[in-house]
Coordinates of C-alpha atoms in Angstrom, one line a residue:
M1 CA 0.2 -0.4 -0.6
H2 CA 1.1 3.6 -0.2
S3 CA 0.1 6.5 0.2
F4 CA -3.2 8.3 -1.9
A5 CA -4.0 12.0 -2.4
L6 CA -7.3 12.4 0.1
D7 CA -8.5 15.0 -2.5
R8 CA -9.1 12.3 -4.9
A9 CA -10.2 10.2 -2.5
F10 CA -14.0 10.4 -4.6
T11 CA -11.8 8.7 -7.6
L12 CA -12.1 5.6 -6.0
I13 CA -15.8 5.4 -5.1
E14 CA -17.5 7.2 -7.6
P15 CA -21.5 6.1 -7.9
G16 CA -22.2 5.3 -11.0
P17 CA -23.4 4.6 -13.5
V18 CA -23.5 7.8 -15.6
V19 CA -27.0 8.9 -16.9
L20 CA -28.0 11.7 -18.4
V21 CA -31.2 13.9 -17.0
T22 CA -33.1 14.9 -19.4
T23 CA -36.1 17.5 -18.7
N24 CA -38.0 20.4 -20.4
N25 CA -38.7 24.2 -19.1
G26 CA -42.1 24.4 -20.1
K27 CA -40.4 25.2 -23.9
E28 CA -37.3 23.0 -24.9
N29 CA -35.4 20.1 -23.6
N30 CA -32.6 19.8 -22.7
I31 CA -29.9 17.0 -21.1
M32 CA -27.3 16.8 -18.4
T33 CA -25.1 14.1 -18.2
I34 CA -25.7 13.0 -14.1
T35 CA -21.7 11.5 -12.2
W36 CA -23.0 11.2 -9.1
T37 CA -26.5 9.3 -8.2
M38 CA -27.5 7.0 -6.3
V39 CA -30.1 4.3 -5.2
M40 CA -31.6 5.5 -2.2
D41 CA -33.7 2.1 -1.1
F42 CA -35.1 -1.5 -2.5
S43 CA -37.5 0.6 -3.9
P44 CA -38.3 3.7 -7.1
R45 CA -36.4 6.3 -5.5
F46 CA -33.2 8.0 -6.9
A47 CA -30.9 10.7 -5.9
I48 CA -28.5 13.2 -7.8
T49 CA -25.9 15.6 -7.3
T50 CA -26.9 19.0 -9.4
G51 CA -27.5 22.5 -8.8
G52 CA -26.9 25.7 -10.1
W53 CA -24.3 25.7 -12.1
N54 CA -26.2 23.6 -14.7
H55 CA -28.7 24.4 -17.1
S56 CA -31.1 22.4 -16.3
Y57 CA -31.7 22.9 -12.4
A58 CA -34.1 25.3 -13.4
A59 CA -36.7 23.4 -15.4
L60 CA -36.3 20.7 -12.1
K61 CA -37.0 23.7 -9.1
T62 CA -39.8 24.3 -11.4
T63 CA -41.8 21.1 -13.4
K64 CA -40.6 19.0 -10.5
E65 CA -39.8 16.3 -13.3
C66 CA -37.6 14.5 -15.3
V67 CA -35.9 11.2 -16.9
I68 CA -32.8 9.3 -15.9
S69 CA -31.7 8.2 -19.4
I70 CA -28.9 5.1 -19.1
P71 CA -26.7 5.1 -21.4
T72 CA -23.9 2.5 -22.5
V73 CA -20.3 3.0 -23.2
D74 CA -21.1 3.1 -27.1
M75 CA -22.7 6.8 -26.4
V76 CA -19.2 7.8 -24.1
D77 CA -18.4 10.3 -26.5
T78 CA -22.2 11.7 -26.7
I79 CA -21.5 11.9 -22.6
V80 CA -18.5 13.7 -22.4
G81 CA -20.4 16.0 -25.4
I82 CA -23.3 16.6 -23.7
G83 CA -21.7 17.0 -19.9
T84 CA -19.0 19.7 -21.8
C85 CA -21.5 22.0 -23.6
S86 CA -24.2 24.1 -22.5
G87 CA -28.0 23.9 -23.1
Q88 CA -28.5 27.4 -22.2
D89 CA -27.0 28.0 -25.7
T90 CA -27.2 24.7 -27.5
D91 CA -30.0 21.9 -28.0
K92 CA -28.0 18.3 -27.2
F93 CA -30.8 16.7 -29.2
R94 CA -29.8 17.6 -32.3
K95 CA -25.5 18.7 -31.6
F96 CA -25.6 15.1 -30.8
D97 CA -28.5 13.2 -33.4
L98 CA -30.9 12.1 -30.2
T99 CA -34.1 11.6 -30.3
A100 CA -36.9 12.7 -27.5
L101 CA -39.1 10.5 -27.4
P102 CA -42.2 11.5 -25.2
G103 CA -42.6 10.6 -21.6
K104 CA -45.9 8.9 -20.8
H105 CA -46.1 10.1 -17.7
V106 CA -43.4 13.7 -17.1
G107 CA -42.9 16.5 -19.6
A108 CA -39.3 15.5 -20.1
P109 CA -38.1 13.2 -22.8
L110 CA -36.8 9.5 -23.2
I111 CA -33.7 9.6 -24.4
R112 CA -34.7 6.9 -27.3
E113 CA -30.8 5.6 -27.8
C114 CA -30.3 4.8 -25.0
L115 CA -30.2 1.9 -22.4
A116 CA -33.4 2.9 -20.4
N117 CA -35.6 5.9 -19.5
I118 CA -36.7 6.5 -16.2
E119 CA -39.5 8.9 -15.4
C120 CA -39.2 10.4 -12.5
C121 CA -40.7 13.3 -9.9
V122 CA -38.7 15.7 -7.9
T123 CA -39.9 14.6 -4.3
E124 CA -37.0 16.8 -2.4
I125 CA -34.0 19.2 -2.6
I126 CA -31.3 19.1 -0.7
E127 CA -30.3 22.7 -1.1
R128 CA -26.9 22.3 1.3
H129 CA -26.1 19.3 -0.8
S130 CA -26.9 20.0 -3.7
I131 CA -29.2 16.2 -4.0
I132 CA -32.5 16.2 -5.9
V133 CA -34.4 13.3 -5.0
L134 CA -36.1 11.4 -7.2
D135 CA -38.8 8.6 -7.5
G136 CA -39.1 6.5 -10.3
L137 CA -43.1 7.4 -12.1
A138 CA -42.5 4.4 -15.5
V139 CA -39.4 2.9 -16.7
W140 CA -38.8 1.9 -19.6
Y141 CA -35.8 -0.6 -21.0
D142 CA -34.9 -1.5 -24.5
D143 CA -34.2 -4.9 -25.1
A144 CA -33.2 -5.3 -28.3
R145 CA -30.1 -3.0 -27.3
K146 CA -26.8 -4.9 -28.3
E147 CA -24.8 -2.9 -25.8
K148 CA -25.5 -2.9 -22.3
R149 CA -22.6 -2.1 -20.7
M150 CA -22.9 0.8 -18.7
L151 CA -20.2 3.4 -17.7
H152 CA -19.0 4.9 -14.2
A153 CA -17.1 8.3 -14.2
V154 CA -14.0 8.4 -12.3
G155 CA -14.5 11.4 -11.5
D156 CA -10.7 12.0 -13.5
G157 CA -11.5 12.4 -17.1
T158 CA -11.5 8.4 -16.9
F159 CA -14.5 6.0 -16.9
I160 CA -14.4 2.2 -16.1
A161 CA -17.4 0.1 -18.2
D162 CA -19.8 -1.9 -16.7
G163 CA -19.6 -6.1 -18.0
R164 CA -19.4 -9.4 -16.1
K165 CA -22.2 -10.0 -13.9
F166 CA -21.2 -13.0 -10.3
D167 CA -24.3 -13.6 -9.8
R168 CA -24.7 -14.5 -6.0
K169 CA -28.8 -14.4 -6.5
E170 CA -29.2 -17.5 -3.6
S171 CA -27.0 -17.6 -1.4
M172 CA -28.3 -13.9 -0.6
R173 CA -32.0 -14.4 -1.3
S174 CA -32.4 -14.0 2.2
R175 CA -31.3 -10.4 2.3
L176 CA -33.1 -8.8 -1.4
A177 CA -36.0 -7.3 -2.4
P178 CA -39.0 -9.8 -2.5
G179 CA -39.1 -9.9 -7.2
V180 CA -35.3 -8.7 -7.4
V181 CA -33.7 -12.5 -7.7
E182 CA -37.5 -13.5 -10.1
G183 CA -36.8 -10.5 -12.2

């Protein structure tokens, strides 16, 4: 073992996967890349970290809804591109050739090119920590999509891709939420 810079400790436990969060402010759609996400329990409750530095934050606060879109490893350049430009002066759907699909429960769009989309409503904003708590309303998953590996941001400009799975469902059955093992 050797010493590691304390101010880089977050790169060891960055949550994941990287997601794209869409909003609609009543006039236009926008997308932001979010690397800090969290599943809050065995329910469809999530948290993301964002704030006034993101153009989409105002729409999140006003409309109290969004879509969490889950991109895959083949979209890494799109993910980075979305995260390095602003919706204030860029139509990200057009710039990155993404297809906006209407949501069933929210005004924010789904992204057709993503593996999955979760329509969400904002249930709490914890401004002190820039945390947005979201409840999922509906999930859409593309079984036909060949690429299913998700990306995790390390926090230093590099990414790690999901891949191999290790199935321990049977040995963990007593600790898993109902329906998780079968689904």
